[in-house]
Tab-separated table of C-alpha atoms in Angstrom:
chain	number	residue	atom	x	y	z
A	359	MET	CA	-23.068	51.656	88.872
A	360	VAL	CA	-23.350	51.463	84.587
A	361	PRO	CA	-20.032	52.793	83.340
A	362	GLU	CA	-20.123	56.149	81.340
A	363	PHE	CA	-19.578	55.522	77.462
A	364	PRO	CA	-17.159	58.226	75.514
A	365	ILE	CA	-19.400	60.290	73.317
A	366	GLN	CA	-18.860	58.891	69.544
A	367	VAL	CA	-18.129	61.708	67.397
A	368	GLU	CA	-19.506	62.565	64.216
A	369	SER	CA	-17.495	61.534	61.447
A	370	LYS	CA	-17.148	64.435	58.712
A	371	VAL	CA	-17.165	64.082	54.805
A	372	PRO	CA	-13.876	63.940	53.638
A	373	SER	CA	-13.453	66.710	50.997
A	374	LEU	CA	-11.127	65.869	47.575
A	375	ARG	CA	-9.098	67.082	45.569
A	376	PRO	CA	-9.021	69.582	43.400
A	377	ALA	CA	-9.777	67.688	40.450
A	378	SER	CA	-6.610	66.920	38.772
A	379	ILE	CA	-5.532	64.711	35.472
A	380	PRO	CA	-2.556	62.070	35.544
A	381	TYR	CA	0.671	63.647	35.394
A	382	ASN	CA	1.427	61.844	32.759
A	383	VAL	CA	-0.974	63.437	30.785
A	384	GLN	CA	-0.136	66.900	32.145
A	385	HIS	CA	3.092	67.499	31.128
A	386	LEU	CA	2.469	66.326	27.280
A	387	ILE	CA	-0.284	69.528	27.366
A	388	LEU	CA	3.163	71.904	28.991
A	389	ILE	CA	4.935	70.249	26.686
A	390	THR	CA	3.606	70.619	23.499
A	391	THR	CA	1.863	74.484	24.677
A	392	GLN	CA	4.722	75.188	25.486
A	393	ARG	CA	6.621	73.929	21.619
A	394	LEU	CA	3.754	75.984	19.692
A	395	LEU	CA	4.451	78.812	21.609
A	396	GLU	CA	7.681	78.916	20.420
A	397	GLU	CA	6.799	78.522	17.084
A	398	CYS	CA	4.495	81.131	17.503
A	399	CYS	CA	7.988	83.804	18.352
A	400	LEU	CA	9.849	82.447	16.259
A	401	ASP	CA	7.643	83.075	13.400
A	402	PHE	CA	6.988	86.456	14.506
A	403	ALA	CA	10.694	87.563	15.490
A	404	VAL	CA	11.598	86.487	11.885
A	405	LYS	CA	8.933	87.987	10.289
A	406	TRP	CA	9.406	91.532	12.439
A	407	ALA	CA	13.340	91.348	13.611
A	408	PRO	CA	14.787	89.573	11.427
A	409	THR	CA	18.279	90.993	11.955
A	410	MET	CA	17.694	90.106	15.804
A	411	VAL	CA	17.316	86.276	15.224
A	412	GLU	CA	20.317	86.334	12.788
A	413	SER	CA	22.797	87.707	15.265
A	414	LYS	CA	21.359	85.676	17.983
A	415	GLY	CA	21.933	82.597	15.843
A	416	TRP	CA	17.762	81.133	16.488
A	417	ASP	CA	17.265	78.863	13.479
A	418	CYS	CA	15.023	77.152	14.661
A	419	ALA	CA	12.387	76.622	17.292
A	420	GLU	CA	13.630	74.967	19.516
A	421	ALA	CA	17.589	76.710	19.765
A	422	ALA	CA	16.048	79.719	22.961
A	423	GLU	CA	14.198	78.546	26.010
A	424	LEU	CA	10.405	79.709	26.229
A	425	THR	CA	10.953	82.056	28.679
A	426	MET	CA	14.013	83.633	26.560
A	427	TRP	CA	11.796	83.746	23.400
A	428	THR	CA	8.703	86.443	25.736
A	429	LYS	CA	11.644	88.218	27.435
A	430	THR	CA	13.729	89.524	23.984
A	431	LEU	CA	10.406	90.275	22.185
A	432	VAL	CA	8.825	91.661	25.789
A	433	LYS	CA	12.142	94.722	24.462
A	434	LEU	CA	11.644	94.784	21.024
A	435	SER	CA	7.738	95.760	21.228
A	436	ASP	CA	8.013	99.049	21.326
A	437	GLU	CA	10.688	99.309	18.425
A	438	LEU	CA	8.425	97.707	16.236
A	439	PRO	CA	5.566	98.308	13.750
A	440	ALA	CA	2.591	99.776	15.167
A	441	ASP	CA	0.666	96.139	13.728
A	442	ALA	CA	2.972	93.820	14.272
A	443	GLY	CA	1.255	93.056	17.772
A	444	PHE	CA	-2.961	92.226	18.206
A	445	ASN	CA	-3.373	92.500	22.155
A	446	ASP	CA	-6.924	93.100	22.903
A	447	SER	CA	-6.918	91.716	25.991
A	448	GLY	CA	-6.656	94.483	28.406
A	449	MET	CA	-3.163	93.888	30.023
A	450	PRO	CA	0.122	95.161	29.048
A	451	LEU	CA	2.138	93.508	26.522
A	452	SER	CA	5.009	92.600	29.415
A	453	THR	CA	1.824	90.884	31.343
A	454	VAL	CA	0.854	89.003	27.930
A	455	PHE	CA	4.234	87.477	27.255
A	456	SER	CA	4.512	86.825	31.758
A	457	SER	CA	1.810	84.863	32.058
A	458	ILE	CA	3.395	82.125	30.573
A	459	ASP	CA	6.282	81.971	32.661
A	460	SER	CA	4.295	79.539	35.075
A	461	LEU	CA	3.594	76.787	32.284
A	462	ARG	CA	6.772	76.836	31.226
A	463	HIS	CA	8.081	76.507	34.995
A	464	SER	CA	6.054	74.070	35.735
A	465	ALA	CA	6.833	71.869	32.766
A	466	VAL	CA	10.662	72.118	33.471
A	467	HIS	CA	10.579	71.410	36.361
A	468	ARG	CA	7.699	68.522	36.708
A	469	LEU	CA	5.012	70.132	39.362
A	470	PRO	CA	1.974	68.739	39.259
A	471	THR	CA	-0.522	71.014	38.422
A	472	SER	CA	-4.333	71.222	39.103
A	473	ALA	CA	-6.292	70.485	36.394
A	474	GLN	CA	-8.298	74.459	36.800
A	475	GLY	CA	-4.680	75.971	36.947
A	476	ILE	CA	-3.411	74.230	34.353
A	477	GLN	CA	-6.141	75.004	32.470
A	478	LYS	CA	-5.350	78.392	33.328
A	479	MET	CA	-1.654	78.055	31.206
A	480	VAL	CA	-3.567	77.540	28.518
A	481	GLN	CA	-5.575	80.457	28.799
A	482	SER	CA	-3.033	82.565	28.685
A	483	ALA	CA	-1.055	80.501	25.717
A	484	ILE	CA	-4.035	81.156	23.819
A	485	ARG	CA	-4.148	85.011	24.357
A	486	LEU	CA	-0.253	84.860	23.537
A	487	ALA	CA	-0.650	82.719	20.337
A	488	MET	CA	-3.186	85.217	19.308
A	489	THR	CA	-1.140	88.665	20.131
A	490	LEU	CA	1.510	87.318	18.229
A	491	GLY	CA	-1.320	87.022	14.894
A	492	ASP	CA	-0.571	83.223	15.347
A	493	ASN	CA	-4.104	82.297	14.804
A	494	THR	CA	-3.405	78.712	13.863
A	495	ARG	CA	-1.659	77.541	16.796
A	496	ALA	CA	-4.001	79.825	18.741
A	497	ALA	CA	-6.837	77.608	17.337
A	498	ILE	CA	-5.045	74.189	18.067
A	499	LEU	CA	-4.743	75.847	21.852
A	500	GLU	CA	-8.410	76.962	21.733
A	501	LEU	CA	-9.579	72.767	21.244
A	502	VAL	CA	-6.684	71.700	24.218
A	503	GLU	CA	-8.686	74.647	26.552
A	504	ALA	CA	-12.533	73.638	25.356
A	505	GLY	CA	-11.015	70.094	26.310
A	506	LEU	CA	-9.697	70.849	29.203
A	507	ASP	CA	-13.371	72.759	30.346
A	508	ARG	CA	-15.137	70.324	30.297
A	509	ARG	CA	-13.234	67.664	31.386
A	510	ILE	CA	-13.275	69.297	34.432
A	511	LYS	CA	-16.784	70.670	34.666
A	512	ASP	CA	-17.132	66.662	34.498
A	513	MET	CA	-15.262	66.038	37.477
A	514	LYS	CA	-16.376	68.968	39.214
A	515	LEU	CA	-20.075	66.947	38.823
A	516	ASN	CA	-18.724	63.591	39.859
A	517	LYS	CA	-16.655	64.801	42.350
A	518	ASN	CA	-20.335	66.841	44.709
A	519	PHE	CA	-21.758	63.560	43.068
A	520	LEU	CA	-19.306	61.071	45.740
A	521	GLU	CA	-19.497	63.905	48.106
A	522	ASN	CA	-23.387	63.237	48.318
A	523	ARG	CA	-23.514	59.666	48.566
A	524	MET	CA	-19.996	59.693	51.114
A	525	ASP	CA	-22.659	61.554	52.923
A	526	CYS	CA	-25.794	59.983	53.018
A	527	GLN	CA	-23.565	57.253	53.600
A	528	LEU	CA	-22.095	58.349	57.014
A	529	GLN	CA	-25.387	60.072	57.893
A	530	MET	CA	-26.537	56.637	57.377
A	531	ILE	CA	-24.113	54.756	59.318
A	532	ARG	CA	-23.776	57.174	62.077
A	533	GLU	CA	-27.991	56.384	62.512
A	534	GLN	CA	-26.417	52.620	62.731
A	535	ARG	CA	-23.884	53.361	65.242
A	536	LYS	CA	-26.234	54.909	67.118
A	537	GLU	CA	-28.089	52.464	67.300
A	538	LEU	CA	-25.817	50.348	67.996
A	539	ASP	CA	-24.910	52.030	70.757
A	540	ARG	CA	-28.024	52.593	72.529
A	541	LYS	CA	-28.293	48.209	72.462
A	542	GLU	CA	-24.496	48.296	73.765
A	543	ASN	CA	-25.634	50.565	76.566
A	544	GLU	CA	-28.567	48.348	77.559
A	545	ALA	CA	-26.888	45.285	77.593
A	546	VAL	CA	-24.526	46.333	79.235
A	547	SER	CA	-27.408	47.612	81.711
A	548	ALA	CA	-28.799	44.146	81.809
A	549	MET	CA	-25.508	42.987	82.987
A	550	PHE	CA	-25.120	44.729	85.541
A	551	ARG	CA	-28.682	44.385	86.470
A	552	GLU	CA	-29.393	41.405	86.660
A	553	ASP	CA	-25.483	40.990	88.623
A	554	ILE	CA	-27.756	42.609	91.538
A	555	GLU	CA	-30.653	40.238	90.936
A	556	ASN	CA	-28.478	37.643	91.548
A	557	LYS	CA	-26.646	39.011	94.815
A	558	VAL	CA	-30.524	40.045	96.296
A	559	LEU	CA	-31.767	36.117	95.058
A	560	THR	CA	-28.288	34.797	97.019
A	561	GLY	CA	-28.207	37.263	99.464
A	562	SER	CA	-32.097	35.840	100.368
A	563	ILE	CA	-31.525	32.336	100.339
A	564	LEU	CA	-28.087	32.745	102.703
A	565	GLU	CA	-30.275	34.729	105.076
A	566	THR	CA	-32.596	32.027	105.303
A	567	LEU	CA	-30.610	28.994	105.246
A	568	VAL	CA	-28.485	30.855	108.540
A	569	ARG	CA	-31.850	31.558	110.287
A	570	GLU	CA	-32.455	27.954	110.067
A	571	ALA	CA	-29.578	27.377	111.468
A	572	PHE	CA	-29.589	29.209	114.531
A	573	SER	CA	-33.239	28.046	114.711
A	574	LEU	CA	-31.802	24.431	115.062
A	575	HIS	CA	-28.702	25.811	117.032
A	576	ASN	CA	-31.272	27.150	120.027
A	577	HIS	CA	-33.308	24.109	119.269
A	578	TRP	CA	-30.490	21.989	120.570
A	579	GLU	CA	-28.807	24.526	123.263
A	580	SER	CA	-32.736	24.183	124.497
A	581	ARG	CA	-32.749	20.597	124.789
A	582	LEU	CA	-29.657	19.484	125.796
A	583	LYS	CA	-29.992	22.330	129.616
A	584	MET	CA	-33.474	20.179	129.795
A	585	GLY	CA	-31.720	16.824	128.825
A	586	ASN	CA	-28.408	16.907	130.092
A	587	GLY	CA	-27.508	14.567	126.934
A	588	THR	CA	-25.362	15.150	123.690
A	589	LEU	CA	-28.005	15.947	120.627
A	590	LEU	CA	-26.079	13.941	117.107
A	591	MET	CA	-24.873	17.268	115.381
A	592	PRO	CA	-26.122	16.775	111.177
A	593	ASP	CA	-23.262	16.395	108.971
A	594	LYS	CA	-23.358	19.608	106.708
A	595	ASN	CA	-21.765	17.506	103.873
A	596	ASN	CA	-24.187	14.517	103.998
A	597	ASP	CA	-27.846	16.517	103.295
A	598	ASP	CA	-29.468	12.644	105.223
A	599	SER	CA	-27.991	13.947	108.666
A	600	ILE	CA	-29.263	17.351	108.105
A	601	GLU	CA	-33.163	15.878	107.520
A	602	HIS	CA	-32.896	13.346	109.720
A	603	VAL	CA	-31.977	16.404	112.261
A	604	ARG	CA	-34.878	18.306	111.539
A	605	GLU	CA	-36.769	15.831	111.292
A	606	SER	CA	-36.238	15.310	115.051
A	607	SER	CA	-36.820	18.727	116.104
A	608	LYS	CA	-40.042	18.532	114.740
A	609	GLY	CA	-40.940	15.527	116.124
A	610	ALA	CA	-39.575	17.255	119.301
A	611	ASP	CA	-42.574	19.453	119.118
A	612	LEU	CA	-44.678	17.165	118.974
A	613	GLY	CA	-43.725	15.366	122.562
A	614	ASP	CA	-41.437	11.891	120.341
A	615	GLU	CA	-38.842	11.044	121.596
A	616	VAL	CA	-35.831	12.722	120.538
A	617	ASP	CA	-32.100	11.193	120.126
A	618	ILE	CA	-30.130	12.636	122.896
A	619	PHE	CA	-27.396	9.928	124.112
A	620	ASP	CA	-26.064	10.663	128.260
A	621	ILE	CA	-22.675	11.857	127.681
């Protein structure tokens, strides 16, 4: 019986990770964006809340963390003139300010982020810069965001290409494996089949040999009974002896003399 082989499980195309950029570039984008926003906040506060800036001793953008700037400005928003901010995003002002918390958190704690995640952080930064009326820095951030957007689209296209190519390669490999499995099964079947054929052939040869041996034995017994003599037994290791006995046996059938020695 031919042994059964385990069924091969088809390989699936491994999914690539979401598009990402080298961490050093990510960190550069985030810390630069954070610095620009801190400068936006300082300029806004100096213009609309100079007393607060002076009382806190914030004489430079780096004097306070970005989240401290945004929390302070949110608290002051109700006291500021109506034209101080330009929030046309449709989002509450508090949400506009808090949306950049993840940017500062990722930059400070060195958290690897997907390219799309970075893009969303930069978009939040653009929205905050425009809300604070800093169109110059908003334009700089828009350039960064546009570059990210192009690269993300390129990376997605490349990932799709790589996955599609891998799918085709795996399909070819599956077909080749199927053909190899077929050949392997054929080879194993041929081995077992030829082994059985060899067994049958060996049995046939042995059967013929045994029948001939018993035929000679019966002939010798009959001659001994008739002639009360001893028949020269063949040497099983000597082919000439066996052949001589066979010829003698044939001669006996024809009435020829057989070598029989009296006891």
